[in-house]
Short mmCIF file of C-alpha atoms in Angstrom, two decimals:
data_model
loop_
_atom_site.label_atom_id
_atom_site.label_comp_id
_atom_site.label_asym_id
_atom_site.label_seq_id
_atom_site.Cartn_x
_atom_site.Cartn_y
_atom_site.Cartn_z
CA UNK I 273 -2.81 -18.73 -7.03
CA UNK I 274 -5.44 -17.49 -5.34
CA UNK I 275 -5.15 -13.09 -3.75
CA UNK I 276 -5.62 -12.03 -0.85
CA UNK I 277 -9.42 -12.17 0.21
CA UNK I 278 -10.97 -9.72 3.03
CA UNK I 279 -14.49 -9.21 3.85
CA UNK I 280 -16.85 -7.91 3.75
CA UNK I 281 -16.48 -4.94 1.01
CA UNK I 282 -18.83 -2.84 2.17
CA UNK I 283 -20.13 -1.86 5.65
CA UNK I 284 -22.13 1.19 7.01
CA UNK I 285 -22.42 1.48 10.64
CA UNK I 286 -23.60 4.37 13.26
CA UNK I 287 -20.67 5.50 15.39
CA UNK I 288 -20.41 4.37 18.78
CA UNK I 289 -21.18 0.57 17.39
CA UNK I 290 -18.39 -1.95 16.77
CA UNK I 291 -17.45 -3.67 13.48
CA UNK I 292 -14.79 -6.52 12.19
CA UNK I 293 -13.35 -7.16 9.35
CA UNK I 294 -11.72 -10.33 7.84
CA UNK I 295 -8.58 -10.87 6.06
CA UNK I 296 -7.38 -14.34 4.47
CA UNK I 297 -4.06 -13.95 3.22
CA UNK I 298 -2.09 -15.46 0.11
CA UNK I 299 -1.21 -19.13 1.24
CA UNK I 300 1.79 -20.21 2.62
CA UNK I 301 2.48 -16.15 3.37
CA UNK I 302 4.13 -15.58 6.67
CA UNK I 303 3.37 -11.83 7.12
CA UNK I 304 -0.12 -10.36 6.73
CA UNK I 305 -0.61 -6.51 7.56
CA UNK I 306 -3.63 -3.99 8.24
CA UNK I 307 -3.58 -0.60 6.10
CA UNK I 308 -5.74 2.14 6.82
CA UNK I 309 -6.60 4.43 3.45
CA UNK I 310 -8.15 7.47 4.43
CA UNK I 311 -9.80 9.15 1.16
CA UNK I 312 -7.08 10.62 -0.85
CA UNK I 313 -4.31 9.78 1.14
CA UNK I 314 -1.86 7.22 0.93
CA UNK I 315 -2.39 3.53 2.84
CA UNK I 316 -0.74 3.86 6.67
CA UNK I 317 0.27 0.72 8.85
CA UNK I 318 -2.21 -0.24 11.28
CA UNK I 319 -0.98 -3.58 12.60
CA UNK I 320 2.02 -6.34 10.87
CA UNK I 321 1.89 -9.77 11.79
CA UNK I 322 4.81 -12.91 11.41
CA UNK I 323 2.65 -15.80 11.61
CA UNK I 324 0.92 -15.70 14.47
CA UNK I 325 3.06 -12.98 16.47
CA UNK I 326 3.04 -8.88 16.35
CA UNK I 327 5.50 -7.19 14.83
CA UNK I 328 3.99 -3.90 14.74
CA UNK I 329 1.08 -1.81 16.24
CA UNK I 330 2.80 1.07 17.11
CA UNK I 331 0.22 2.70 15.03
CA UNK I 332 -2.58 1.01 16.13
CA UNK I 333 -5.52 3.04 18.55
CA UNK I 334 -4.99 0.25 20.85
CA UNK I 335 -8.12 2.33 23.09
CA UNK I 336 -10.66 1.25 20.40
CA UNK I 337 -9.02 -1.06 17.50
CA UNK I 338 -7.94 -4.61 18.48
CA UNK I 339 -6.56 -7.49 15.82
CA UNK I 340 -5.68 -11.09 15.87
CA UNK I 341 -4.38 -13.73 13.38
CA UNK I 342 -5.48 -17.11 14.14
CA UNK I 343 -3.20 -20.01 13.87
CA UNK I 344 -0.89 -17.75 11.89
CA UNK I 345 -3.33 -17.64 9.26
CA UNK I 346 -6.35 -15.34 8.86
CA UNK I 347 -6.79 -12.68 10.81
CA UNK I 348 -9.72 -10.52 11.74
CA UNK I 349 -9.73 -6.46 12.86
CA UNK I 350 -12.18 -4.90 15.02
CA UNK I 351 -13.20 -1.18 15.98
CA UNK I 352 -14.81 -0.68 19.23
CA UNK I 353 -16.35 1.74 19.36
CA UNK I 354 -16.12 3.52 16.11
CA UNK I 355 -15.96 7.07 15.38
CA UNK I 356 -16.87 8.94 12.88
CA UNK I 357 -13.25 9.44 11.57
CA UNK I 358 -12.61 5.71 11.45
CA UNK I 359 -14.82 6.15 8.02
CA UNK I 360 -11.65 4.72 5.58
CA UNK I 361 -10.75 1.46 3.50
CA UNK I 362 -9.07 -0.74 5.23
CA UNK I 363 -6.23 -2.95 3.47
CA UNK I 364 -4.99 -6.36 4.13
CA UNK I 365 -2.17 -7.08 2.53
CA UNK I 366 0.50 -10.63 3.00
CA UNK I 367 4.07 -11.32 2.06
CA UNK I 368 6.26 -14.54 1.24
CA UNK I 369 8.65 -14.12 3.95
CA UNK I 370 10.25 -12.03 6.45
CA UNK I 371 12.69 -9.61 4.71
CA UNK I 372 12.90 -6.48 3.70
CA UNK I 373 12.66 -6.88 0.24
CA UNK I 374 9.66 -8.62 0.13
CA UNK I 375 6.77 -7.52 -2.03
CA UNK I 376 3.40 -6.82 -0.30
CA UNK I 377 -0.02 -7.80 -2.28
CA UNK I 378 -2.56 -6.15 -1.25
CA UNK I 379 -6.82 -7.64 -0.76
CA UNK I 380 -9.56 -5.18 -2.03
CA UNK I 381 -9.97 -3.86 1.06
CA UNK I 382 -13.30 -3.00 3.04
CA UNK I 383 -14.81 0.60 2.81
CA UNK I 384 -16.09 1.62 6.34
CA UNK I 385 -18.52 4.17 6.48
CA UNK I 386 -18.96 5.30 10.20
CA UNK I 387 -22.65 7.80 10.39
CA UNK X 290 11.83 9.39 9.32
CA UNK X 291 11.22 7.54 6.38
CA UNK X 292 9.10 10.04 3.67
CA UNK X 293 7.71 9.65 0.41
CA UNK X 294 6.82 12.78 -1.79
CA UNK X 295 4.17 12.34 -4.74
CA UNK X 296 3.67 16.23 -5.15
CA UNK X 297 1.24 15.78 -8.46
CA UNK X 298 -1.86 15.27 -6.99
CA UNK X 299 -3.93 15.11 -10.27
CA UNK X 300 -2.42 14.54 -14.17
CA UNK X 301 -5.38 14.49 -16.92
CA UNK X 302 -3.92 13.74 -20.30
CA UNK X 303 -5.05 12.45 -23.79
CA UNK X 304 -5.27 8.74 -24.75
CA UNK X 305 -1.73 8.36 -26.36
CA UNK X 306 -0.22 10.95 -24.76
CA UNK X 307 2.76 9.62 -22.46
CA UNK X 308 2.87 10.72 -19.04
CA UNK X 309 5.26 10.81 -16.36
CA UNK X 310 4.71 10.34 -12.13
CA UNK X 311 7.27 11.33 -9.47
CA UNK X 312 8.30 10.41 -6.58
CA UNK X 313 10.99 11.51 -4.45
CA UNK X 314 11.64 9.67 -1.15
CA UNK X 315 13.84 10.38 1.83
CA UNK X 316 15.76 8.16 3.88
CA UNK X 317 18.66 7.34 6.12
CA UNK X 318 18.59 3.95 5.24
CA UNK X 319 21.69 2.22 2.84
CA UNK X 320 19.75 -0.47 1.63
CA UNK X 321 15.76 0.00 1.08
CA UNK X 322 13.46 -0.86 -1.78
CA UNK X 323 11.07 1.30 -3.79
CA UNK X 324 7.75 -0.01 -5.13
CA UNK X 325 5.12 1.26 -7.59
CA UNK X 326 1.45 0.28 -6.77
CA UNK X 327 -1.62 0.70 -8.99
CA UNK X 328 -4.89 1.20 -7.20
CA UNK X 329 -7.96 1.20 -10.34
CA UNK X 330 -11.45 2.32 -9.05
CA UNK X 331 -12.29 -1.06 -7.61
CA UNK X 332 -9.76 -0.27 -5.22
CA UNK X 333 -7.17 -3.47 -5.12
CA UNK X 334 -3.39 -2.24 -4.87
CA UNK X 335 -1.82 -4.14 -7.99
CA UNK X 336 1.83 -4.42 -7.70
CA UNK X 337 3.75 -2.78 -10.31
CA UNK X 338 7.43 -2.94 -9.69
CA UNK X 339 10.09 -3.26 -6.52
CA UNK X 340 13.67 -1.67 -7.35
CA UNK X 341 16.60 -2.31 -4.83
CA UNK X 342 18.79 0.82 -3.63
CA UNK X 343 21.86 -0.70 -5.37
CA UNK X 344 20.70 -1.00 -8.17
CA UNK X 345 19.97 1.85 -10.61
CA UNK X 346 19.43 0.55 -14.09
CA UNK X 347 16.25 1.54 -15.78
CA UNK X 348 13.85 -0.91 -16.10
CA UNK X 349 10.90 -1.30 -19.00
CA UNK X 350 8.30 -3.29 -19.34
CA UNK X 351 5.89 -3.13 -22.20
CA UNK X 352 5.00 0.49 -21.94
CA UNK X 353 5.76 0.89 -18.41
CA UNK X 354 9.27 2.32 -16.91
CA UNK X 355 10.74 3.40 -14.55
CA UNK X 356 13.90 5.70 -13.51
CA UNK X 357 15.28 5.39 -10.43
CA UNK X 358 18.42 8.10 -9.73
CA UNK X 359 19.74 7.54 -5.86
CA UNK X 360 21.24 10.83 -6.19
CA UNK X 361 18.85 12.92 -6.70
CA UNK X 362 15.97 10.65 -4.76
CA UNK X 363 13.65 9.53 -7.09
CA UNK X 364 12.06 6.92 -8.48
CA UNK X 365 9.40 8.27 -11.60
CA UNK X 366 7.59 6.40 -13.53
CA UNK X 367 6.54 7.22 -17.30
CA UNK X 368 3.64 5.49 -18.95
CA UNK X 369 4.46 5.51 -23.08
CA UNK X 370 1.52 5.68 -25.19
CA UNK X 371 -1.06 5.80 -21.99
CA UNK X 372 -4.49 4.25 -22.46
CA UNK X 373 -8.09 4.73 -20.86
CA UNK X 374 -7.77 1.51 -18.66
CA UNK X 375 -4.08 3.49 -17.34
CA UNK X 376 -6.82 5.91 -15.19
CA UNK X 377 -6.18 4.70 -11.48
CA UNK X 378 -4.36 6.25 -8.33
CA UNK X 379 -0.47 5.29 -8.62
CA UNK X 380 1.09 5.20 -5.48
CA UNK X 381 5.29 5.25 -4.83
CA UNK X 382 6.46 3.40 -1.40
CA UNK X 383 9.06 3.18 0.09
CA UNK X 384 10.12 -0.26 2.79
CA UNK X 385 11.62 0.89 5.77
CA UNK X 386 14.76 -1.25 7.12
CA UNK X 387 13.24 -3.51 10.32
CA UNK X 388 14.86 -6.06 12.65
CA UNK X 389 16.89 -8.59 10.93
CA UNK X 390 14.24 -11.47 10.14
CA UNK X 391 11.08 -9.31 9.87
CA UNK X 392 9.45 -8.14 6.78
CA UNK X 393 9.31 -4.47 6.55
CA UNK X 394 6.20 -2.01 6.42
CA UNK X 395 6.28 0.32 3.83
CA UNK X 396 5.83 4.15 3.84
CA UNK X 397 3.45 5.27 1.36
CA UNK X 398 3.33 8.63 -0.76
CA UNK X 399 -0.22 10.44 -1.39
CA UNK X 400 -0.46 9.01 -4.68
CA UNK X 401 -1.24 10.66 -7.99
CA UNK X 402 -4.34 10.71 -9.53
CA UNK X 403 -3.63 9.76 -13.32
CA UNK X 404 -7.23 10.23 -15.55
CA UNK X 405 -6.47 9.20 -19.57
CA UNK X 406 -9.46 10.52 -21.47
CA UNK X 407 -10.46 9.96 -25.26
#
């Protein structure tokens, strides 16, 4: 069974500019999530998704970060503009179903570096 | 508020050597779950183990455990024999209980920094 694929892992961009990330999650997963991982801390909730719906973005700097999931599938995150302290990893991760004792799996994440 | 404690920041020990990571959560929650993630230098969180609230048997596997006490809040985890490929960031989270029908989000602790050298 194919992970949880995200793209692209690397990007470098000058503040003020705008980025976007991709996530495609395990198949057949109903929930698909956006972690930020700020360098040595632990991964924080962005955004969480069920299918094609928002469950979650109470943490999400609505002023400048924006997300979607298409059709309930992929889903794509975008910073506009970036700052400096958007410079993080940021995780996708998807689960089976829609309880609470699901188990998340996480993508290798894509390492923003804002100049 | 949901909380997850990692207070070792950094544990350097000797191939062999067995190790142990804390974690010590808070919550108001009856029923949550605990998870263990590994996150190795390429930087993919691998899934180690979930563990309900009710239940609070040890669990092994190979030389992985884990010992989860509800009444003293924690949830360690002790690597037996540790080896070089054990060096990664091990993170302890906790899910957080949601509307009935939606997956939770999980509250993550700071992680601790395990480095097994030769």
């Amino acid at each position: 069974e194919a992970g949880v694929a995200q793209s692209p892992r690397y990007k470098i961009i000058e503040k003020r500019q705008s980025v976007a990330f991709w996530c495609n999650p395990i198949s057949g997963h109903a929930t698909l999530y956006w972690y930020q991982q700020i360098l040595g801390q632990g991964p924080k909730l962005l955004i969480q998704f069920q299918n094609n719906g928002v469950v979650d973005d109470s943490q999400l700097p609505k002023d400048r970060f924006s997300a979607e999931r298409l059709k309930g599938v992929d889903s794509t995150l975008k910073i506009q503009p970036a700052k400096l302290e958007d410079s993080a990893v940021y995780l996708c991760a998807s689960s089976p179903g829609t309880g609470q004792r699901d188990t998340q799996y996480f993508g290798p994440g894509t390492r923003l570096t804002v100049l | 508020a949901q909380k997850v404690t990692q207070a070792q920041t950094e544990i350097s020990v000797v191939e062999k050597e067995d190790v142990t990571l804390d974690c010590v959560y808070e919550t108001r929650d009856t029923t949550y779950y605990l998870f263990w993630y590994k996150q190795p230098p390429s930087g993919e969180l691998v899934f180690l183990i979930r563990r309900n609230s009710f239940d609070e048997q040890n669990e092994i596997s190979g030389r992985y455990s884990w010992n989860f006490q509800k009444s003293t809040s924690s949830f360690n985890f002790t690597i037996t024999a540790s080896q070089v490929v054990d060096s990664a960031v091990y993170f302890c989270a906790l899910s957080e209980a949601w509307r009935t029908g939606t997956a939770s989000k999980l509250t993550f602790g700071t992680g601790t920094r395990l480095q097994v050298t030769l």
